Coordinates of C-alpha atoms in Angstrom, one line a residue:
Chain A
X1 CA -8.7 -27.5 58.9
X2 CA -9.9 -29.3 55.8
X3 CA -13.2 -26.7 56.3
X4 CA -10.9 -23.5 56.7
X5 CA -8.5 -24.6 53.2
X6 CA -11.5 -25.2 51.1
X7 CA -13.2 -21.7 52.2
X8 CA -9.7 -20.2 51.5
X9 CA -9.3 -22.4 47.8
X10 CA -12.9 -21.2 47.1
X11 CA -12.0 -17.3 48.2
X12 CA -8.9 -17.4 45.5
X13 CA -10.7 -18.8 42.8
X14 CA -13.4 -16.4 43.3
X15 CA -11.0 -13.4 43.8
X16 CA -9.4 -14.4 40.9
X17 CA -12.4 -14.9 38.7
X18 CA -13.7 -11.8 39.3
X19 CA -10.1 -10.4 38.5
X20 CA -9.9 -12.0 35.2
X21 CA -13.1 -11.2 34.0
X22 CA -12.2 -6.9 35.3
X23 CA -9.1 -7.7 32.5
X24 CA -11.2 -9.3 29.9
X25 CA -13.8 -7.2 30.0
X26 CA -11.5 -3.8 30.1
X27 CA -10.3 -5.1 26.6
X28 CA -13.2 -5.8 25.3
X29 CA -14.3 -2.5 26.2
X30 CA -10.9 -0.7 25.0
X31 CA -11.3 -3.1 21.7
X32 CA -14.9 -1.4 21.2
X33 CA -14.0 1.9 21.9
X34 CA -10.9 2.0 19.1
X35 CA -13.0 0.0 16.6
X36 CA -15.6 2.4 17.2
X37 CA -14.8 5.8 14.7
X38 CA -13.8 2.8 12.2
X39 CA -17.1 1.4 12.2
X40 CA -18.8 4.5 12.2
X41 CA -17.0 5.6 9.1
X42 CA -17.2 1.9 7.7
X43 CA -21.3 2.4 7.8
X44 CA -20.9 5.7 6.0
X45 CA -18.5 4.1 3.3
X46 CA -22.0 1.2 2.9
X47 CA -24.5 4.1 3.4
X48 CA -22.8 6.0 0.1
X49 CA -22.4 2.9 -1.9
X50 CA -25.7 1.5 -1.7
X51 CA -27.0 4.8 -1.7
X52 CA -25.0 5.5 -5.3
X53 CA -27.9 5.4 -7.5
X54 CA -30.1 6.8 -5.7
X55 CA -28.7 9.7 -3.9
X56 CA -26.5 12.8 -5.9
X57 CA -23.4 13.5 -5.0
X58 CA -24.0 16.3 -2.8
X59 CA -25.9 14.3 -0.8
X60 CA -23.6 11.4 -0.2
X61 CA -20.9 14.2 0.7
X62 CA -23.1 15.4 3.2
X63 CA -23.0 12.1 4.6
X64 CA -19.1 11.5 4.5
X65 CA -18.8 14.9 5.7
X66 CA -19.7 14.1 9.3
X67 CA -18.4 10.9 9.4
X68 CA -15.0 12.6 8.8
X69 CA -15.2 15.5 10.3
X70 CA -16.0 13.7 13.4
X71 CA -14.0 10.6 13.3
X72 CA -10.6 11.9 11.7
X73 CA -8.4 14.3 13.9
X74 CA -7.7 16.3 10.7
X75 CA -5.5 18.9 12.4
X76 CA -2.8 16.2 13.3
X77 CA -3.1 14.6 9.9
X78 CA -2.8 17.8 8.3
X79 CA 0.4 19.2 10.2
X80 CA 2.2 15.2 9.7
X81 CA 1.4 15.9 6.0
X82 CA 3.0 19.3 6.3
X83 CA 5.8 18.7 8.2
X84 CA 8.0 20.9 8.3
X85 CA 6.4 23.4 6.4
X86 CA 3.8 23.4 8.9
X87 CA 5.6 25.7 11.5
X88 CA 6.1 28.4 8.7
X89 CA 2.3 28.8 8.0
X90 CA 0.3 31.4 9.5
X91 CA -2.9 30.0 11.5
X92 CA -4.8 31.2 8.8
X93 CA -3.0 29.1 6.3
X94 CA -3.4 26.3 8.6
X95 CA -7.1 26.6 9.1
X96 CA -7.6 26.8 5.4
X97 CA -5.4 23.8 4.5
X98 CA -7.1 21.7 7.0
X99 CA -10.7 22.2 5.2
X100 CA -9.7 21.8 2.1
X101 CA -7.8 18.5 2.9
X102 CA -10.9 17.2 4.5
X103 CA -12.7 18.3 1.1
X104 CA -10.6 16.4 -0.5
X105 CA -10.7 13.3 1.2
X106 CA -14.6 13.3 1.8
X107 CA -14.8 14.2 -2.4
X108 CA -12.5 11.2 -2.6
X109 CA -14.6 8.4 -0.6
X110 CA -17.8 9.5 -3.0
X111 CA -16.1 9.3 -5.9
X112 CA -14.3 6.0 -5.3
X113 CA -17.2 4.1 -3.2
X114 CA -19.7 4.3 -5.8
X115 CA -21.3 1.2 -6.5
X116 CA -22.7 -1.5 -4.0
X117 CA -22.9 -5.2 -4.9
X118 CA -22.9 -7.0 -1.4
X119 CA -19.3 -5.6 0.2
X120 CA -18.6 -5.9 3.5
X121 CA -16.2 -4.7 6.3
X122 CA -14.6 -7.7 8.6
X123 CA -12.9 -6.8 11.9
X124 CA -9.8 -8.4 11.9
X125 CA -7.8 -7.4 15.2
X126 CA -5.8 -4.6 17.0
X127 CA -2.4 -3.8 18.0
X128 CA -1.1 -1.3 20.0
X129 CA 1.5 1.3 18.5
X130 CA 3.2 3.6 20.8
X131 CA 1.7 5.6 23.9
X132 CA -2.1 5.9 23.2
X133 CA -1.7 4.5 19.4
X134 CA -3.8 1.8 18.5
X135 CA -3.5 -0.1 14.8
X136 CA -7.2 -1.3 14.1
X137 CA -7.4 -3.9 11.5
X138 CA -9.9 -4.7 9.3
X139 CA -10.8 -6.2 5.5
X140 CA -12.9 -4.7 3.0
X141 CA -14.6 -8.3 1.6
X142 CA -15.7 -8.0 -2.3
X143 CA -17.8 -10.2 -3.9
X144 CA -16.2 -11.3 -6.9
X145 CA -12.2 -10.2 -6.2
X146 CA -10.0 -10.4 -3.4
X147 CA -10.1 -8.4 0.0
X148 CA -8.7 -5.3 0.3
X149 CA -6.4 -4.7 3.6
X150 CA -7.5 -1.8 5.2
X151 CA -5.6 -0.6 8.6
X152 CA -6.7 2.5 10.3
X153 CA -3.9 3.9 13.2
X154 CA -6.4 5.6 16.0
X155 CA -5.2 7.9 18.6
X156 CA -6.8 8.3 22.3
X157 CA -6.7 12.3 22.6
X158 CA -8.8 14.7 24.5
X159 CA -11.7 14.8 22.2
X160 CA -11.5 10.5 22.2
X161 CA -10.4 7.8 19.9
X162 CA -10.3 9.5 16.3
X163 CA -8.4 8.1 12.7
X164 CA -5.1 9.7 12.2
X165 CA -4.3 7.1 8.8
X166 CA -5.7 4.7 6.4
X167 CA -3.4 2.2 5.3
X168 CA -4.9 0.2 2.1
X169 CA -2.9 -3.1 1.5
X170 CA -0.1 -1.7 3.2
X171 CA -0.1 1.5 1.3
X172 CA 0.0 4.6 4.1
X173 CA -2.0 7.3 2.8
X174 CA 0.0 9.9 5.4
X175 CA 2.9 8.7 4.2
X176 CA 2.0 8.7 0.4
X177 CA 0.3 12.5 0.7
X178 CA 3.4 14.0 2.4
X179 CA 5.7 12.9 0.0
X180 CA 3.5 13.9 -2.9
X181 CA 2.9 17.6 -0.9
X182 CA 6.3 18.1 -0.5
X183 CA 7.5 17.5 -4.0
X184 CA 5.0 20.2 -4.9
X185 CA 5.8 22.7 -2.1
X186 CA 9.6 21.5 -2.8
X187 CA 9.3 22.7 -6.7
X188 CA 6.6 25.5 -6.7
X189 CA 5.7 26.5 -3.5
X190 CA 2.9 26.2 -1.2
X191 CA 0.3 28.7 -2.3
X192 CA 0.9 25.8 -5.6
X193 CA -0.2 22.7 -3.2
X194 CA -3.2 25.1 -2.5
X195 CA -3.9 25.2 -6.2
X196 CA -3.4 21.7 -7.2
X197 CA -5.8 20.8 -4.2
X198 CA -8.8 23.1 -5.6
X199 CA -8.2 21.3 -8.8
X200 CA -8.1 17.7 -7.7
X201 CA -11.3 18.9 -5.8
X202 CA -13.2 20.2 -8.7
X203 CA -11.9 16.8 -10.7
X204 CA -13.5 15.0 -8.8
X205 CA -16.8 16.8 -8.7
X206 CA -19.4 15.3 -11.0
X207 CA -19.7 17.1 -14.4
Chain B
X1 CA 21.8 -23.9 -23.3
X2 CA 22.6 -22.4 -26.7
X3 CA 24.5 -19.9 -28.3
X4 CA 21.7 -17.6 -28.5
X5 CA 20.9 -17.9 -24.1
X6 CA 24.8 -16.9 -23.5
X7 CA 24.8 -14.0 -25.6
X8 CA 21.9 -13.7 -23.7
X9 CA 23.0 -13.9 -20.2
X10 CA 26.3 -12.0 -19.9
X11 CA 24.4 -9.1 -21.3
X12 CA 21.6 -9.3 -18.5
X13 CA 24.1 -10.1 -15.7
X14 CA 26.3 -7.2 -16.9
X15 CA 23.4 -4.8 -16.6
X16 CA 22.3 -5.5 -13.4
X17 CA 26.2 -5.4 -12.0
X18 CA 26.7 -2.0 -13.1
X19 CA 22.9 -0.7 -12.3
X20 CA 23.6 -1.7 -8.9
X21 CA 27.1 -0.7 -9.3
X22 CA 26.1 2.6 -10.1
X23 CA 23.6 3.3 -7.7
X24 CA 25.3 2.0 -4.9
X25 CA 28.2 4.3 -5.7
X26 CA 25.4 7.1 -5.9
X27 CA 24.1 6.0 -2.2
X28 CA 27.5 6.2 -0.9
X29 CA 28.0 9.8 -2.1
X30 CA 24.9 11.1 -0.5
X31 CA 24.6 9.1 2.6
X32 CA 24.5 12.1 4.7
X33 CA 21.5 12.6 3.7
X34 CA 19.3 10.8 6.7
X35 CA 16.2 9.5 5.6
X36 CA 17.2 10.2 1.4
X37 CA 16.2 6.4 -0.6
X38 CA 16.4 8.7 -3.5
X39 CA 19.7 9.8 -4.5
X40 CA 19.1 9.3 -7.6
X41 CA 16.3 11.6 -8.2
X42 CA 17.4 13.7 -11.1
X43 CA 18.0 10.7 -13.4
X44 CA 15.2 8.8 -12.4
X45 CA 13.0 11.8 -12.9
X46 CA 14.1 12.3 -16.5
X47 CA 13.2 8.4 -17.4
X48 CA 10.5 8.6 -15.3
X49 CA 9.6 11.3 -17.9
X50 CA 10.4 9.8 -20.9
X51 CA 8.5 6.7 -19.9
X52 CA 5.4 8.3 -19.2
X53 CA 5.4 9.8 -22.2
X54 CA 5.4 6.5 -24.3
X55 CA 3.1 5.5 -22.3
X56 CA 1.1 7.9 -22.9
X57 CA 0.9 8.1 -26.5
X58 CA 2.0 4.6 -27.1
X59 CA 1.4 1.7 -24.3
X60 CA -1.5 2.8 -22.6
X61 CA -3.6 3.5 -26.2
X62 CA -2.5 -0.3 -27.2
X63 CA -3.8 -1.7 -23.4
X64 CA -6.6 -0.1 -23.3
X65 CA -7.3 -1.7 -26.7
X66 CA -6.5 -4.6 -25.4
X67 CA -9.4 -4.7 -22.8
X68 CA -11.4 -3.2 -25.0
X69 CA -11.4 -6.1 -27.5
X70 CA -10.3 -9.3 -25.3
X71 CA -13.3 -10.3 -22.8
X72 CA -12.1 -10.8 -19.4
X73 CA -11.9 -14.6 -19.3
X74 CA -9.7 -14.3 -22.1
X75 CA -7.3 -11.9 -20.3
X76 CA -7.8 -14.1 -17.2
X77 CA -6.0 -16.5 -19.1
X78 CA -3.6 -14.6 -20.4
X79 CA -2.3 -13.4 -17.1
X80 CA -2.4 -16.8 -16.0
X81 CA -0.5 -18.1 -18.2
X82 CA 2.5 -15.5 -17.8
X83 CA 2.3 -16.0 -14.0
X84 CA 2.5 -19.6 -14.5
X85 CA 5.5 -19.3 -16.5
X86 CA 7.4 -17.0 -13.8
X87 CA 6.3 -19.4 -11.0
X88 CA 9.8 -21.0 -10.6
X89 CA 11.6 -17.9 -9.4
X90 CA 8.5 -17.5 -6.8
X91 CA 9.0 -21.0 -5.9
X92 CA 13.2 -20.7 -5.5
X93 CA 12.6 -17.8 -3.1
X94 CA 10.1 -19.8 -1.0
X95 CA 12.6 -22.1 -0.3
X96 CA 15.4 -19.2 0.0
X97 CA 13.3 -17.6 2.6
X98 CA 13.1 -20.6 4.5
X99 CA 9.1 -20.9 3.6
X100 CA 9.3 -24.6 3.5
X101 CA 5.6 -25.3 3.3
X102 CA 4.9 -22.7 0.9
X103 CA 7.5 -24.0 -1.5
X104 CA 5.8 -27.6 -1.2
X105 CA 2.1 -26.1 -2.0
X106 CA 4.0 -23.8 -5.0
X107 CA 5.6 -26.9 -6.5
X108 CA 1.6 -28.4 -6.1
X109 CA 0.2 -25.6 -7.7
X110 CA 3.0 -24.9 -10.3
X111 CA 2.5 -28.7 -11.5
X112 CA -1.2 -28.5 -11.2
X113 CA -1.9 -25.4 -13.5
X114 CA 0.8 -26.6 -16.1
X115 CA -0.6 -30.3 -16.3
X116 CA -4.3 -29.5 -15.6
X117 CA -4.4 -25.8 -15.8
X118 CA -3.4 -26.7 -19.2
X119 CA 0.0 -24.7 -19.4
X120 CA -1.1 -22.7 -17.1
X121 CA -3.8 -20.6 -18.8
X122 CA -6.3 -21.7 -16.1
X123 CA -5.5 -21.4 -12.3
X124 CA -7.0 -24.4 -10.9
X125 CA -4.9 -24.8 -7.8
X126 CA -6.7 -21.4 -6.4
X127 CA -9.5 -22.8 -5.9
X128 CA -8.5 -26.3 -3.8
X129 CA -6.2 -24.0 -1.1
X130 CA -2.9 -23.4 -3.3
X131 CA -2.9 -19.6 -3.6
X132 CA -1.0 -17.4 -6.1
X133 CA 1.8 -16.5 -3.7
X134 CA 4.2 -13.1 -4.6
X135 CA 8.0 -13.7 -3.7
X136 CA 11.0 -12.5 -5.5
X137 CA 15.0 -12.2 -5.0
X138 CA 14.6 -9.1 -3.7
X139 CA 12.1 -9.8 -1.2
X140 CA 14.5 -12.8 -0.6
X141 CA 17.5 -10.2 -0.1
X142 CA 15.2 -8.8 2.3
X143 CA 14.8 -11.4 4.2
X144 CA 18.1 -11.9 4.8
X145 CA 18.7 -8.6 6.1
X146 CA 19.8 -6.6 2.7
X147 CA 18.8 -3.3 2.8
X148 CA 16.7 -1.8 0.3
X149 CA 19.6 0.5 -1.1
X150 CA 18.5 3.4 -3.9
X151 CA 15.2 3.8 -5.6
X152 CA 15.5 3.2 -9.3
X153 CA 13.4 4.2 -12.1
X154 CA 13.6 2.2 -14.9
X155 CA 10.8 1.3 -17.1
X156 CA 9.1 1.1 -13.8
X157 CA 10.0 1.5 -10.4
X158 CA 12.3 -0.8 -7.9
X159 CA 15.6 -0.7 -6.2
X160 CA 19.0 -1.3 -6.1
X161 CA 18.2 -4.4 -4.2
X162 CA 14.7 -5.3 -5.9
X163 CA 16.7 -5.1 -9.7
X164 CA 18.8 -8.0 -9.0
X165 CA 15.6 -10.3 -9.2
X166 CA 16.3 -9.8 -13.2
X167 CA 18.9 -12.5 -13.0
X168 CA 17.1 -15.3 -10.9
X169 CA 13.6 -14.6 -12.9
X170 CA 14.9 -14.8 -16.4
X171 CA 17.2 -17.6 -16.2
X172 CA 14.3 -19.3 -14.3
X173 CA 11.2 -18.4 -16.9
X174 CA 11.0 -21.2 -19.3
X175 CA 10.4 -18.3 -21.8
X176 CA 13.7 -17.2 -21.9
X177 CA 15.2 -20.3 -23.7
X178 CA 12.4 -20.0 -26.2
X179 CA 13.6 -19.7 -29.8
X180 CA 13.1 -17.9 -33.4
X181 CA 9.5 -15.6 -34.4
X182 CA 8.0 -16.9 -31.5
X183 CA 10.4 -15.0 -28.8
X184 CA 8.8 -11.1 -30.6
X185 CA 4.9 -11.7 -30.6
X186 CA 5.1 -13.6 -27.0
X187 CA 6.9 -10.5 -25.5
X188 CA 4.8 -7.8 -27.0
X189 CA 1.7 -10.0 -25.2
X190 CA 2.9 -9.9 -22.1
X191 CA 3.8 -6.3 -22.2
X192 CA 0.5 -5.5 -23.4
X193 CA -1.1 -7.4 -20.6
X194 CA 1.3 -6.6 -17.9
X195 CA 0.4 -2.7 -18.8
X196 CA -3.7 -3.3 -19.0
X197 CA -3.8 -5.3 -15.4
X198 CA -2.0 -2.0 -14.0
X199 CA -5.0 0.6 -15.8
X200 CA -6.7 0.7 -12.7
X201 CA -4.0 1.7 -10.3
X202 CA -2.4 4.1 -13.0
X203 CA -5.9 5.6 -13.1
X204 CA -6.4 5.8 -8.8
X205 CA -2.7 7.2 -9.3
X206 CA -2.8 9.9 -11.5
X207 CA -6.5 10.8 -10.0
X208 CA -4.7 11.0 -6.7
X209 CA -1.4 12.1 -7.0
X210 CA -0.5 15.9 -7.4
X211 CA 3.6 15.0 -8.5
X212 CA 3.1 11.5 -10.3
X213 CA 6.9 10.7 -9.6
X214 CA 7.0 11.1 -5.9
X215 CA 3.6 9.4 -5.6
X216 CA 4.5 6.5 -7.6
X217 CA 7.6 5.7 -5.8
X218 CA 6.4 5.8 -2.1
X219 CA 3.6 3.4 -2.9
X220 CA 5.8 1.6 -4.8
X221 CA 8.4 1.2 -1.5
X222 CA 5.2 0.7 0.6
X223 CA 4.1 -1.7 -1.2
X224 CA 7.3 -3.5 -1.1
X225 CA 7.4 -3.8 2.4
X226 CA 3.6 -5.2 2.6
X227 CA 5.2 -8.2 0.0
X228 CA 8.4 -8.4 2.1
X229 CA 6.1 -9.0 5.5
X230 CA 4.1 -11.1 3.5
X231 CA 0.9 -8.5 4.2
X232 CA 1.5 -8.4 7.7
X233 CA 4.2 -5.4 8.5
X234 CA 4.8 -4.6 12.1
X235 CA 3.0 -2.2 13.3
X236 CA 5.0 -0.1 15.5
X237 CA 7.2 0.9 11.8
X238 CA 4.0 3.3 11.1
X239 CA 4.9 4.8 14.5
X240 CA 7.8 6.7 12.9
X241 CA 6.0 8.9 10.9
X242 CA 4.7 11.0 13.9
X243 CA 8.4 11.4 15.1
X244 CA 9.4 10.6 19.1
X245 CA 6.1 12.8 20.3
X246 CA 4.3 12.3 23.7
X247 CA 1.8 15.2 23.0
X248 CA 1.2 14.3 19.1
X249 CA -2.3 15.1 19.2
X250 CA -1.6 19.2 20.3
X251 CA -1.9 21.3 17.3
X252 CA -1.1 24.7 17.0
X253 CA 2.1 26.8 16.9
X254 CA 4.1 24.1 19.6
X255 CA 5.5 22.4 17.1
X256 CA 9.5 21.7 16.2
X257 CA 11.1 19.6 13.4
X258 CA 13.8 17.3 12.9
X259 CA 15.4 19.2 9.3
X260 CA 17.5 16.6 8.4
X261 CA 14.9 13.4 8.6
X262 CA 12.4 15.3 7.6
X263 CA 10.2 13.9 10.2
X264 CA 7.5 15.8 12.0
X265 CA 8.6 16.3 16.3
X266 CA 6.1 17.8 17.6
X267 CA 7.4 19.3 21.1

């Protein structure tokens, strides 16, 4: 009897063991898999600062320019920043607006990750939003001033886990970009936004 | 208190009643508008305006000056020493907040940079675990359940809730019951200084933003809510954005919107 309860005490512990560890290790693996377009982009963001001096501009944007391509769903960004203007665009339009957001952006992380003097990204935690919405956060440690917050939301779609938003310090950049677009399209129109966008573009290109 | 501090403080209190008199009338009018923390738009575009301009040509010339001349340990010091003097109101809305702990470790590192900081032009309570902690009576209001009411543009952004921190840090700011030449020269610094800490996020900003208004006050309400969660808002509020959408990640022509939010429902 004594025999048979131990066998069955052993049987649970094991069962439950093995169970546990199915859980633990699922998470870790989900954990990996939405950290993973944030560390891929995170090692671009190093690559282009340490390669600053070294390296033209071009060059680092050839860099950024996979890392965002491939790791931002751009079409989803672009029709939340669009909102409700989005429906009235031709396909076209929409095609065209998506590239030269994601010009934008990648002209953006060259020009503003520029220098390298021993910065770091720290992997902080993750929490889960709605559905197949994941908020990954991590800090962007600087030598000599404080850490700067920075939260990516990733979404699980068909083509994988991929950025829809960068919060810095609490600051949404969706949020921030679609209130700044549609005060433009608002007051001047859309083929306006278009403008503006070529010009912020060629601002940022070194002279 | 002397006759100087109540001529003073009727003026200041009177202001803020009627600023968040006004507005709140102003909310009230155009609260059919879902979603619209703006109602005040026109106005606060036209000082918005003016304000940039002086900047412009005036503030921003005299800040950049300022950095230019003053090495950094000097305006270290300088900033120091203004954030040292507005500590009390941080302090007061620890304790308003119900952020016992905090408030002990401000009163710590208020008497530690005044005593040993020397007046607070050195921040030696950093350093041992005291932080420089960011509250205020309108993160206080907020707190307690106040909602953020109209955005205001003054001489820089806030709202109808975030302007009533006037009252609490003015009468609290050892500054204010300062006296005679002193009062002119004192100000002008901390202007000065207040403007040349904010050169780098004016310059990310105008970089950045394609209409300078609308830009400046959505990261200035963002921001807001970081301070009010104390850099830890819940996630699930960035979930609004995307609207009530199961298939979010579709793009293409299947896409509907709610008009009146503004948000994006994508069918």
């Amino acid at each position: 009897m004594i025999l048979k309860l131990r066998h069955l005490l052993k049987t649970t512990i094991f069962i439950s063991l093995t169970f546990f560890s199915c859980l633990l290790w699922a998470e870790i693996e989900q954990e990996q898999a939405i950290y993973a377009p944030v560390d891929e982009l995170h090692a671009s963001l190093l690559t282009i600062m340490e390669d600053a001096d070294t390296k033209s501009f071009q060059e680092r944007y050839d860099l950024m320019e996979e890392a965002v391509i491939t790791h931002f769903n751009s079409p989803l960004i672009a029709k939340v920043i669009l909102s409700r203007h989005w429906k009235s665009l031709e396909e076209q339009s929409q095609s065209d607006f998506i590239d030269l957001f994601n010009r934008l952006t990648i002209s953006t992380y060259v020009d503003r990750f520029d220098s390298f003097s021993g910065e770091y990204f720290k992997n902080l935690s993750i929490e889960q939003m709605k559905e197949n919405r994941f908020m990954a956060k991590t800090e962007f440690v600087r030598t000599n001033d404080e850490p700067v917050s920075f939260n990516y939301i990733v979404q699980n779609d068909d083509d994988g886990w991929k950025i829809i938003s960068v919060i810095a310090n609490g600051i949404n950049d969706l949020s921030l970009k679609r209130a700044d677009y549609s005060a433009i399209i608002k007051e001047k129109g859309f083929d306006a936004l278009i403008d503006s966008l070529k010009e912020k573009i060629s601002d940022l290109q070194p002279k | 208190m002397t006759g100087s501090h109540l001529f003073k403080l009727p003026k200041l209190l009177i202001l803020t009643a009627i600023l968040s008199l006004m507005t709140g009338c102003a909310t009230t009018q155009n609260s059919e508008t879902i979603g619209d923390n703006d109602p005040l738009e026109p106005a606060n575009r036209v000082v918005f305006n003016v304000t940039e301009t002086l900047d412009k040509h005036l503030i921003k010339p005299i800040a950049e000056k300022y950095v230019d001349t003053l090495p950094v340990p000097v305006r270290t010091s300088v900033t120091n020493f203004f954030n040292n003097l507005g500590y009390l109101n941080v302090i007061l809305n620890d304790f308003l907040q119900g952020k016992v702990h905090q408030g002990i470790t401000d009163i710590l590192r208020f008497t530690y940079n005044s005593t040993f900081g020397i007046a607070g032009l050195f921040d030696v309570s950093t350093p041992i675990g005291m932080p420089h902690n960011v509250e205020d009576f309108g993160q206080t209001l907020a707190t307690w359940g106040v909602d953020q009411g109209s955005y205001l543009y003054l001489i820089a952004p806030t709202t109808t809730r975030d302007i009533t921190d006037q009252v609490p840090s003015t009468l609290l700011n050892p500054f204010f019951y300062m006296q005679g030449l002193i009062f002119a020269p004192i100000s002008a610094l901390s202007a000065v200084n207040t403007r040349a800490n904010l050169l780098e996020a004016t310059k990310i900003r105008d970089e950045a933003a394609l209409d300078r208004y609308s830009f400046t006050r959505e990261a200035y309400l963002q921001q807001r809510e970081f301070l009010i969660h104390d850099g830890e808002p819940p996630a699930t509020g960035y979930d609004d954005i995307f609207g009530d959408a199961s298939d979010v990640g579709n793009t293409g022509s299947g896409t509907g919107n709610d008009e009146e939010s503004g948000m994006l429902i994508i069918e």
